[in-house]
Coordinates of C-alpha atoms in Angstrom, one line a residue:
Chain B
X21 CA 0.0 0.0 0.0
X22 CA 1.4 3.4 -1.0
X23 CA 1.4 6.7 0.7
X24 CA -2.0 8.2 1.3
X25 CA -1.9 11.7 0.0
X26 CA -4.2 13.9 1.8
X27 CA -5.1 17.5 0.9
X28 CA -4.3 20.0 3.6
X29 CA -5.8 22.7 1.4
X30 CA -8.4 22.1 -1.2
X31 CA -9.4 25.0 -3.4
X32 CA -12.2 24.6 -5.9
X33 CA -13.2 27.2 -8.5
X34 CA -12.2 30.0 -6.1
X35 CA -13.2 33.3 -7.7
X36 CA -13.2 36.9 -6.5
X37 CA -14.3 39.9 -8.5
X38 CA -14.0 43.4 -7.2
X39 CA -16.8 45.0 -9.2
X40 CA -15.8 44.0 -12.7
X41 CA -12.2 43.7 -12.0
X42 CA -11.0 40.1 -11.5
X43 CA -8.9 39.4 -8.4
X44 CA -8.7 35.6 -8.9
X45 CA -10.6 33.5 -11.4
X46 CA -11.6 29.8 -11.1
X47 CA -8.6 28.7 -9.0
X48 CA -8.5 25.0 -8.5
X49 CA -5.7 23.7 -6.4
X50 CA -4.9 20.9 -4.0
X51 CA -2.0 21.3 -1.6
X52 CA -1.0 18.0 0.1
X53 CA -0.4 17.7 3.8
X54 CA 3.2 18.2 4.5
X55 CA 3.9 20.0 1.3
X56 CA 5.4 23.4 0.7
X57 CA 3.6 25.1 -2.1
X58 CA 5.1 28.1 -3.8
X59 CA 2.4 30.5 -5.1
X60 CA 4.1 32.7 -7.6
X61 CA 3.1 35.7 -9.6
X62 CA 3.9 39.3 -10.4
X63 CA 2.4 42.0 -8.2
X64 CA -1.3 42.3 -8.8
X65 CA -1.7 38.8 -10.1
X66 CA -4.1 37.7 -7.4
X67 CA -1.8 36.2 -4.8
X68 CA -2.9 38.4 -1.9
X69 CA -6.5 38.1 -3.0
X70 CA -6.3 34.4 -2.8
X71 CA -4.6 34.5 0.6
X72 CA -7.2 37.0 2.0
X73 CA -9.9 34.6 0.8
X74 CA -8.3 31.7 2.6
X75 CA -8.3 33.8 5.8
X76 CA -11.9 34.8 5.4
X77 CA -11.0 38.5 5.3
X78 CA -12.9 38.8 2.1
X79 CA -15.6 36.5 0.8
X80 CA -15.5 34.7 -2.6
X81 CA -17.7 35.6 -5.5
X82 CA -17.9 31.8 -6.1
X83 CA -16.1 28.6 -5.3
X84 CA -14.7 27.4 -2.0
X85 CA -11.6 26.5 0.0
X86 CA -11.3 23.9 2.7
X87 CA -8.4 24.0 5.1
X88 CA -7.7 20.8 7.0
X89 CA -11.3 19.8 6.7
X90 CA -12.8 23.2 7.6
X91 CA -14.5 25.4 5.1
X92 CA -12.8 28.8 5.3
X93 CA -16.1 30.6 5.0
X94 CA -18.7 28.5 6.8
X95 CA -16.2 27.3 9.5
X96 CA -13.9 30.3 9.5
X97 CA -12.7 30.5 13.1
X98 CA -11.9 26.8 13.2
X99 CA -10.1 26.9 9.9
X100 CA -8.1 29.9 11.1
X101 CA -7.3 28.2 14.4
X102 CA -5.2 25.8 12.4
X103 CA -3.4 28.5 10.4
X104 CA -0.5 30.8 10.9
X105 CA -0.6 33.9 8.8
X106 CA 2.2 36.3 7.9
X107 CA 1.8 39.2 5.4
X108 CA 4.8 41.0 3.9
X109 CA 4.1 44.3 5.6
X110 CA 2.7 43.4 9.0
X111 CA 0.7 46.2 10.7
X112 CA 0.9 45.9 14.4
X113 CA -0.5 47.6 17.5
X114 CA 2.5 49.9 17.8
X115 CA 1.8 51.2 21.3
X116 CA 2.2 47.7 22.6
X117 CA 5.5 46.0 23.6
X118 CA 6.5 42.9 21.7
X119 CA 5.6 40.5 24.5
X120 CA 2.3 42.2 25.1
X121 CA 1.4 42.0 21.5
X122 CA 2.3 38.3 21.3
X123 CA 0.5 37.5 24.5
X124 CA -2.6 39.3 23.2
X125 CA -2.6 37.3 19.9
X126 CA -1.8 34.1 21.8
X127 CA -4.7 34.8 24.1
X128 CA -7.1 35.1 21.1
X129 CA -5.7 31.8 19.8
X130 CA -6.7 30.2 23.1
X131 CA -3.3 30.5 24.9
X132 CA 0.3 30.3 23.8
X133 CA 3.0 29.6 26.3
X134 CA 5.2 32.7 26.7
X135 CA 8.2 30.4 26.7
X136 CA 7.4 29.5 23.1
X137 CA 7.5 33.0 21.7
X138 CA 10.4 34.0 23.9
X139 CA 12.4 31.1 22.5
X140 CA 11.6 32.2 18.9
X141 CA 12.4 35.8 19.8
X142 CA 15.8 34.8 21.1
X143 CA 16.4 32.7 18.0
X144 CA 15.5 35.6 15.7
X145 CA 17.3 38.1 18.0
X146 CA 14.5 40.6 18.6
X147 CA 13.8 42.4 21.8
X148 CA 10.3 41.8 23.1
X149 CA 10.5 44.5 25.7
X150 CA 10.6 47.3 23.2
X151 CA 7.5 49.1 22.0
X152 CA 6.6 47.9 18.5
X153 CA 6.7 51.5 17.2
X154 CA 10.4 51.7 18.2
X155 CA 11.3 48.6 16.2
X156 CA 12.8 48.8 12.7
X157 CA 10.7 47.4 9.8
X158 CA 12.8 44.3 9.8
X159 CA 12.5 43.7 13.5
X160 CA 8.7 44.2 13.3
X161 CA 8.6 41.6 10.6
X162 CA 10.4 39.3 12.9
X163 CA 7.6 39.8 15.4
X164 CA 5.3 38.8 12.6
X165 CA 7.3 35.7 12.0
X166 CA 7.0 34.8 15.6
X167 CA 3.2 35.3 15.8
X168 CA 2.8 33.1 12.7
X169 CA 4.8 30.2 14.1
X170 CA 4.3 30.4 17.8
X171 CA 1.2 28.2 18.0
X172 CA 2.8 25.5 15.8
X173 CA 0.0 25.7 13.2
X174 CA -0.5 22.7 10.9
X175 CA -1.0 25.2 8.0
X176 CA 1.1 28.2 7.4
X177 CA -0.1 30.9 5.0
X178 CA 2.7 33.2 4.1
X179 CA 2.2 36.2 1.8
X180 CA 5.6 37.4 0.6
X181 CA 6.9 36.8 4.1
X182 CA 10.5 37.8 3.6
X183 CA 9.9 41.3 2.3
X184 CA 12.0 43.6 4.5
X185 CA 14.0 40.9 6.1
X186 CA 17.8 40.9 5.6
X187 CA 19.4 37.9 4.0
X188 CA 20.6 36.4 7.3
X189 CA 17.1 36.5 8.7
X190 CA 15.7 35.2 5.5
X191 CA 17.9 32.1 6.0
X192 CA 16.7 31.8 9.6
X193 CA 13.2 32.1 8.3
X194 CA 13.8 29.3 5.7
X195 CA 15.2 27.1 8.5
X196 CA 12.1 27.7 10.5
X197 CA 9.9 26.7 7.6
X198 CA 11.9 23.5 7.0
X199 CA 11.6 22.5 10.7
X200 CA 7.9 23.2 10.7
X201 CA 7.5 21.1 7.6
X202 CA 9.6 18.3 9.1
X203 CA 7.0 18.3 11.9
X204 CA 4.3 17.7 9.4
X205 CA 3.0 21.1 8.7
X206 CA 1.9 22.4 5.3
X207 CA 3.0 25.7 3.9
X208 CA 1.4 27.9 1.3
X209 CA 4.0 30.5 0.4
X210 CA 3.5 33.3 -2.0
X211 CA 6.2 35.4 -3.7
X212 CA 6.8 37.5 -6.8
X213 CA 10.3 36.1 -7.2
X214 CA 11.0 32.4 -7.8
X215 CA 14.4 32.3 -6.2
X216 CA 12.6 33.1 -2.9
X217 CA 10.7 29.9 -2.9
X218 CA 12.6 27.5 -5.1
X219 CA 14.7 26.2 -2.2
X220 CA 11.8 25.6 0.0
X221 CA 8.9 24.6 -2.3
X222 CA 8.1 21.1 -3.4
X223 CA 5.7 22.4 -6.1
X224 CA 5.0 25.8 -7.5
X225 CA 2.1 27.4 -9.2
X226 CA 2.4 30.3 -11.5
X227 CA -0.3 32.9 -11.4
X228 CA -0.9 35.8 -13.7
X229 CA -3.8 38.2 -14.0
X230 CA -5.9 36.1 -11.7
X231 CA -5.4 32.9 -13.6
X232 CA -3.3 29.9 -12.5
X233 CA -1.2 29.1 -15.5
X234 CA 0.9 26.2 -14.4
X235 CA 1.5 23.9 -11.5
X236 CA 4.6 21.8 -11.4
X237 CA 7.3 20.5 -9.1
X238 CA 10.4 22.6 -8.9
X239 CA 12.3 19.8 -10.7
X240 CA 9.7 19.7 -13.3
X241 CA 10.1 23.5 -13.8
X242 CA 13.8 23.0 -14.2
X243 CA 13.1 20.5 -16.9
X244 CA 11.1 23.2 -18.7
X245 CA 13.7 25.7 -18.2
X246 CA 16.2 26.2 -21.0
X247 CA 19.7 25.1 -20.1
X248 CA 22.7 27.0 -21.4
X249 CA 25.6 24.9 -22.7
X250 CA 28.9 26.0 -24.2
X251 CA 30.9 23.6 -26.3
X252 CA 34.4 24.0 -27.6
X253 CA 35.3 22.3 -30.9
X254 CA 38.7 21.9 -32.7
X255 CA 37.4 24.2 -35.4
X256 CA 34.1 25.8 -36.4
X257 CA 31.2 24.0 -34.6
X258 CA 29.3 21.6 -36.9
X259 CA 25.9 22.5 -38.3
X260 CA 24.5 19.2 -37.2
X261 CA 24.1 20.5 -33.6
X262 CA 21.1 22.6 -34.7
X263 CA 19.3 19.4 -35.6
X264 CA 19.8 17.7 -32.2
X265 CA 16.6 17.1 -30.2
X266 CA 15.8 19.8 -27.6
X267 CA 18.0 22.5 -29.0
X268 CA 16.2 25.7 -29.2
X269 CA 18.9 28.1 -30.3
X270 CA 22.6 28.1 -31.2
X271 CA 25.1 30.9 -31.5
X272 CA 28.6 30.4 -32.5
X273 CA 31.7 32.4 -32.0
X274 CA 35.0 31.1 -33.3
X275 CA 35.3 27.4 -32.3
X276 CA 32.7 27.8 -29.5
X277 CA 28.9 27.0 -29.7
X278 CA 26.5 28.6 -27.2
X279 CA 23.4 26.4 -27.1
X280 CA 20.0 26.7 -25.3
X281 CA 18.5 23.3 -24.6
X282 CA 15.1 22.4 -23.2
X283 CA 14.6 19.0 -21.6
X284 CA 17.4 16.4 -21.7
X285 CA 20.8 17.4 -23.0
X286 CA 21.6 13.8 -24.1
X287 CA 20.9 14.1 -27.9
X288 CA 23.0 17.3 -28.1
X289 CA 25.9 15.8 -26.3
X290 CA 25.8 12.7 -28.5
X291 CA 25.9 14.8 -31.7
X292 CA 28.7 16.9 -30.2
X293 CA 30.8 13.9 -29.2
X294 CA 30.3 12.5 -32.8
X295 CA 31.8 15.7 -34.1
X296 CA 34.8 15.6 -31.7
X297 CA 33.8 18.1 -29.0
X298 CA 36.8 19.2 -26.9
X299 CA 35.1 20.7 -23.8
X300 CA 31.6 21.3 -22.4
X301 CA 30.4 23.8 -19.9
X302 CA 26.9 23.6 -18.6
X303 CA 25.0 26.1 -16.5
X304 CA 22.1 25.6 -14.1
X305 CA 18.8 26.3 -15.7
X306 CA 17.5 29.7 -14.8
X307 CA 14.0 29.3 -13.3
X308 CA 13.5 33.0 -13.5
X309 CA 13.4 32.6 -17.2
X310 CA 10.5 30.1 -17.0
X311 CA 8.7 32.4 -14.6
X312 CA 9.2 35.4 -16.9
X313 CA 8.1 33.4 -19.9
X314 CA 4.8 32.5 -18.2
X315 CA 4.1 35.9 -16.8
X316 CA 5.2 38.0 -19.7
X317 CA 2.6 40.5 -20.6
X318 CA 1.5 40.7 -17.0
X319 CA 1.1 43.8 -15.1
X320 CA 4.7 44.0 -14.2
Chain C
X56 CA 6.3 0.1 1.8
X57 CA 4.4 0.3 5.0
X58 CA 1.5 2.6 5.1
X59 CA 2.5 6.0 6.1
X60 CA 0.9 7.5 9.1
X61 CA -1.6 9.4 7.0
X62 CA -2.7 12.6 8.6
X63 CA -6.4 12.5 9.2
X64 CA -8.4 14.6 6.7
X65 CA -10.0 16.8 9.3
X66 CA -7.7 18.2 11.9
X67 CA -9.5 19.0 15.1
X68 CA -9.1 22.7 15.6
X69 CA -8.3 24.1 19.0
X70 CA -11.3 26.1 20.1
X71 CA -10.4 29.2 22.2
X72 CA -13.2 30.1 24.6
X73 CA -15.3 32.9 23.2
X74 CA -15.6 34.4 26.6
X75 CA -11.9 34.8 27.1
X76 CA -11.5 36.2 23.6
X77 CA -14.2 38.7 24.4
X78 CA -12.5 39.7 27.6
X79 CA -9.1 40.0 25.8
X80 CA -10.5 42.3 23.0
X81 CA -12.4 44.4 25.5
X82 CA -9.4 44.8 27.7
X83 CA -7.1 45.6 24.8
X84 CA -9.5 48.2 23.4
X85 CA -9.7 50.0 26.7
X86 CA -6.0 49.8 27.2
X87 CA -5.5 51.5 23.8
X88 CA -7.9 54.3 24.8
X89 CA -6.5 54.6 28.3
X90 CA -4.6 57.9 27.9
X91 CA -7.4 59.7 26.1
X92 CA -9.8 58.5 28.7
X93 CA -7.7 59.8 31.5
X94 CA -7.5 63.2 29.7
X95 CA -11.2 63.4 29.3
X96 CA -11.9 62.3 32.8
X97 CA -9.5 64.9 34.3
X98 CA -11.1 67.6 32.1
X99 CA -14.5 66.7 33.3
X100 CA -13.5 66.6 36.9
X101 CA -11.7 69.9 36.6
X102 CA -14.7 71.5 34.9
X103 CA -17.0 70.2 37.6
X104 CA -14.7 71.6 40.3
X105 CA -14.6 75.0 38.5
X106 CA -18.4 75.2 38.2
X107 CA -18.9 74.2 41.8
X108 CA -16.4 76.9 42.9
X109 CA -18.5 79.6 41.4
X110 CA -21.8 78.3 42.7
X111 CA -21.6 80.2 46.1
X112 CA -21.4 83.6 44.3
X113 CA -24.3 82.6 42.0
X114 CA -26.4 81.6 45.0
X115 CA -25.6 84.8 46.8
X116 CA -26.6 87.0 43.9
X117 CA -29.8 85.0 43.3
X118 CA -32.1 87.9 42.9
X119 CA -30.0 89.9 40.4
X120 CA -29.2 86.6 38.5
X121 CA -32.9 85.9 38.2
X122 CA -33.5 89.4 36.7
X123 CA -30.6 88.8 34.3
X124 CA -31.9 85.5 33.2
X125 CA -35.4 86.9 32.5
X126 CA -34.0 88.9 29.7
X127 CA -33.3 85.8 27.7
X128 CA -36.0 84.3 25.4
X129 CA -38.2 81.8 27.0
X130 CA -37.1 79.0 24.7
X131 CA -33.5 79.5 25.7
X132 CA -34.3 79.6 29.3
X133 CA -36.1 76.3 28.9
X134 CA -33.4 74.7 26.8
X135 CA -30.7 75.5 29.3
X136 CA -32.9 75.3 32.4
X137 CA -32.1 78.9 33.1
X138 CA -35.2 79.6 35.2
X139 CA -33.9 77.4 37.9
X140 CA -30.4 78.7 37.5
X141 CA -30.0 79.8 41.1
X142 CA -31.2 76.5 42.5
X143 CA -28.5 73.9 43.0
X144 CA -30.0 71.5 40.4
X145 CA -30.9 74.2 38.0
X146 CA -27.3 75.4 38.2
X147 CA -25.9 72.0 37.5
X148 CA -28.3 71.4 34.6
X149 CA -27.5 74.7 33.0
X150 CA -23.7 74.5 33.4
X151 CA -23.0 70.8 33.0
X152 CA -25.8 68.3 32.3
X153 CA -27.6 70.1 29.5
X154 CA -24.5 70.4 27.3
X155 CA -20.9 69.9 28.6
X156 CA -21.2 66.5 30.1
X157 CA -23.2 65.0 27.2
X158 CA -20.8 66.4 24.7
X159 CA -17.7 65.1 26.5
X160 CA -19.2 61.7 26.8
X161 CA -20.3 61.8 23.1
X162 CA -16.7 62.7 22.2
X163 CA -15.4 59.7 24.1
X164 CA -18.0 57.3 22.6
X165 CA -17.3 58.5 19.1
X166 CA -13.5 58.1 19.6
X167 CA -13.8 54.5 20.7
X168 CA -16.4 53.7 18.1
X169 CA -14.4 55.1 15.2
X170 CA -11.3 53.4 16.3
X171 CA -13.1 50.1 16.7
X172 CA -13.3 48.3 13.4
X173 CA -12.8 51.2 11.0
X174 CA -9.7 52.3 12.8
X175 CA -8.3 48.8 12.8
X176 CA -9.0 48.5 9.1
X177 CA -7.3 51.8 8.3
X178 CA -4.2 50.9 10.4
X179 CA -4.1 47.5 8.7
X180 CA -4.3 45.6 12.0
X181 CA -7.8 44.3 11.0
X182 CA -6.2 41.7 8.7
X183 CA -4.1 40.4 11.5
X184 CA -6.9 40.5 14.1
X185 CA -9.4 38.7 11.8
X186 CA -6.8 36.1 10.7
X187 CA -7.1 34.8 14.2
X188 CA -9.8 32.3 15.2
X189 CA -12.1 35.0 16.3
X190 CA -15.6 35.8 15.0
X191 CA -16.3 39.2 13.7
X192 CA -19.4 39.6 15.8
X193 CA -17.4 38.8 18.9
X194 CA -14.9 41.5 18.1
X195 CA -17.6 44.0 17.4
X196 CA -19.5 43.2 20.6
X197 CA -16.3 43.4 22.6
X198 CA -15.5 46.8 21.1
X199 CA -19.0 48.0 21.9
X200 CA -18.7 46.8 25.4
X201 CA -15.4 48.7 25.7
X202 CA -17.1 51.8 24.5
X203 CA -19.8 51.4 27.2
X204 CA -17.2 50.9 29.9
X205 CA -15.2 54.0 28.7
X206 CA -18.2 56.2 28.7
X207 CA -19.5 54.9 32.0
X208 CA -16.1 55.4 33.6
X209 CA -15.8 59.0 32.7
X210 CA -19.5 59.6 33.6
X211 CA -18.8 58.0 36.9
X212 CA -15.8 60.2 37.5
X213 CA -18.0 63.2 36.9
X214 CA -20.6 61.8 39.2
X215 CA -18.1 61.2 42.0
X216 CA -16.6 64.7 41.6
X217 CA -20.0 66.4 41.9
X218 CA -21.2 64.1 44.7
X219 CA -18.0 64.8 46.7
X220 CA -17.9 68.5 45.8
X221 CA -21.6 69.6 46.1
X222 CA -21.8 69.6 49.9
X223 CA -18.6 71.7 50.2
X224 CA -20.4 74.6 48.5
X225 CA -23.8 74.0 50.0
X226 CA -25.2 72.9 46.7
X227 CA -28.3 70.8 47.5
X228 CA -28.7 67.9 45.1
X229 CA -29.5 64.2 45.8
X230 CA -27.1 61.3 45.1
X231 CA -29.9 59.7 43.2
X232 CA -30.4 62.7 41.1
X233 CA -26.7 63.0 40.2
X234 CA -26.5 59.3 39.4
X235 CA -29.6 59.5 37.2
X236 CA -28.4 62.6 35.3
X237 CA -25.0 61.0 34.8
X238 CA -26.4 57.7 33.7
X239 CA -28.8 59.4 31.3
X240 CA -26.0 61.5 29.7
X241 CA -24.0 58.3 29.3
X242 CA -26.9 56.5 27.6
X243 CA -27.3 59.5 25.3
X244 CA -23.6 59.4 24.4
X245 CA -23.7 55.7 23.7
X246 CA -26.5 56.1 21.2
X247 CA -24.3 58.4 19.1
X248 CA -21.3 56.1 19.7
X249 CA -23.4 53.1 18.4
X250 CA -24.2 55.1 15.3
X251 CA -20.5 55.8 14.7
X252 CA -19.8 52.1 15.2
X253 CA -22.4 51.2 12.5
X254 CA -21.0 53.8 10.0
X255 CA -17.5 52.4 10.7
X256 CA -18.6 48.8 10.2
X257 CA -20.4 49.7 6.9
X258 CA -17.7 51.9 5.4
X259 CA -14.4 50.9 7.1
X260 CA -13.6 54.6 7.3
X261 CA -12.7 56.2 10.6
X262 CA -13.4 59.7 9.2
X263 CA -16.9 58.7 8.1
X264 CA -17.7 57.1 11.5
X265 CA -16.5 60.2 13.3
X266 CA -18.1 62.6 10.9
X267 CA -21.5 61.1 10.8
X268 CA -21.6 60.6 14.6
X269 CA -20.5 64.1 15.3
X270 CA -22.9 65.7 12.8
X271 CA -25.8 63.6 14.1
X272 CA -25.0 64.6 17.7
X273 CA -24.7 68.3 16.8
X274 CA -27.9 68.3 14.9
X275 CA -29.7 66.5 17.7
X276 CA -28.3 69.0 20.2
X277 CA -29.3 72.1 18.1
X278 CA -32.8 70.6 17.5
X279 CA -33.2 70.2 21.2
X280 CA -31.7 73.5 22.2
X281 CA -33.4 75.6 19.5
X282 CA -36.6 73.6 19.1
X283 CA -38.5 75.8 21.4
X284 CA -37.5 79.0 19.6
X285 CA -39.7 78.5 16.5
X286 CA -43.1 76.9 16.4
X287 CA -42.3 74.9 13.2
X288 CA -39.3 73.3 15.0
X289 CA -41.3 72.5 18.1
X290 CA -42.8 69.3 16.7
X291 CA -39.4 68.2 15.5
X292 CA -37.9 68.7 18.9
X293 CA -39.2 65.3 20.1
X294 CA -37.1 63.6 17.5
X295 CA -33.9 64.7 19.2
X296 CA -32.4 62.1 21.6
X297 CA -31.3 65.1 23.7
X298 CA -34.9 65.9 24.2
X299 CA -35.7 62.2 25.1
X300 CA -32.9 62.2 27.6
X301 CA -33.2 65.6 29.2
X302 CA -36.8 66.8 29.1
X303 CA -37.8 64.9 32.2
X304 CA -35.0 66.5 34.3
X305 CA -33.3 63.4 35.7
X306 CA -31.3 65.5 38.1
X307 CA -34.5 66.3 40.0
X308 CA -36.9 63.5 39.0
X309 CA -34.5 60.5 38.8
X310 CA -34.1 58.2 35.8
X311 CA -36.9 58.4 33.2
X312 CA -37.0 54.7 32.5
X313 CA -39.0 55.2 29.3
X314 CA -36.3 57.6 27.9
X315 CA -33.5 55.3 29.2
X316 CA -35.2 52.4 27.5
X317 CA -35.5 54.3 24.2
X318 CA -31.9 55.3 24.2
X319 CA -30.7 51.8 25.1
X320 CA -33.0 50.1 22.5
X321 CA -31.7 52.5 19.9
X322 CA -28.1 51.6 20.7
X323 CA -28.8 47.9 20.7
X324 CA -30.4 48.2 17.3
X325 CA -27.4 50.1 15.9
X326 CA -24.9 47.6 17.4
X327 CA -26.9 44.7 15.9
X328 CA -26.9 46.4 12.5
X329 CA -23.1 46.9 12.8
X330 CA -22.6 43.2 13.5
X331 CA -24.7 42.3 10.4
X332 CA -22.8 44.9 8.3
X333 CA -19.4 43.8 9.4
X334 CA -20.2 40.1 9.0
X335 CA -20.9 40.5 5.3
X336 CA -18.3 43.0 4.3
X337 CA -14.9 42.5 2.6
X338 CA -12.4 44.0 4.9
X339 CA -10.3 46.7 3.1
X340 CA -6.6 46.1 2.7
X341 CA -4.2 48.9 3.1

């Protein structure tokens, strides 16, 4: 018997119109329990609309979403009890001190042990005794990270969470996400840059102008990505390279051929070897290229 | 491969107690208003002390004061209870309970109401608050409760100041009368606060909540104060909540329970409408 795959988040035909303007249209998506799903799209593509729908902050025009068995509209508070939410620019009650703020949110969640958020604060190196208005944007965002993780939610909904965090803290944040997933949590992570999610996500969906264009594993996306290969020949590179399977374009300069290949590079290498290739340099596929290809003509 | 421990489809959600959530939101709302509340409370107490301090000279010059007051139009004398100006209760009505105390309590109620959900939406904290496992109705009811407590606290401070101060200047007024007048003023203020709460819940705009609440209160006050000046306004005067609250002179006659009931019922209807409005609305994002 194989693994039983269970949806932690099941989204069906989720649609939101603001007047005539579409926020998100007919979104169908299943995120499995224990998965990190990267939700990618340029600004204004519907990421935040989707996330605010999941949290019940706005109500759908049609369609539904079920989080860990709880309909986010009909059973909102219970669905949200299982979620941790972090927006990119967290607004806080700035007259409160960090620990008061976290205690208040913890209270509304039914109680969170102070030891838990103090431990996270120590780890992220943020002072909980300061008033929130005195904190830098980055430190306030750390408070946001703490409130999203402190109750060990089985589903994390993160909307461009690392905006405003410096690279070191971004790495700590990624570590926190990995630990949480190792514990069995599911993560729904939005971003407008692929590099932010590719190291964390199992699968990514690419969203543009309210439509989900593509869902694939990060590896699958790499397959789709054109790979750059440079090959040195004893003399002018042979024309036969152009005919090899998967080659999308070739430029030559002197004895070197610069190729773009989609899918496997086997056929090209075989042809190259047959023509006495001297040296081969390959480069990692650039996922940003795939992302750009799918979202070209977007609002960016 | 052995079967993986499949997570069950429905995860049982922790269910925070609504009562403790209600207390937390109420307490937090009051804490956020604490400074402004202290300021208003001190202002009210200072004003009460100032008015009490001039009462002895008013009482002494009763006769000349009576002649002075008679020059005023009758409607004005009625609106501000000027005819009884030299009696203790008349003095308090004219100087405090017919305008200043209601207006201060209204300002407090409007402040809390506008900050309630509209203020949280404008600051962007509403997204965070409502991303928690709380119901919108619970938050709104907690905020309304905080408004009631803020208004009652300042009304209570005014009551205590007058109750303690009146005997020191030989101003004769009953404890029951002071309590009744303070309570009635608080109920009047809460009606306009509830209106602001509703406007805030419908629009998500702090300015709209404050503006509509303040304009309604001002209109109601003017209608009450000037209603007696013109015959055509006379019939409209009864529409003013100020008239409901003040016409029976609670300082002398105690709480008019019909008026208190009207004010309370009006507030409850407005709060209920706020709950319905907020429940259905898309929260605005910053």
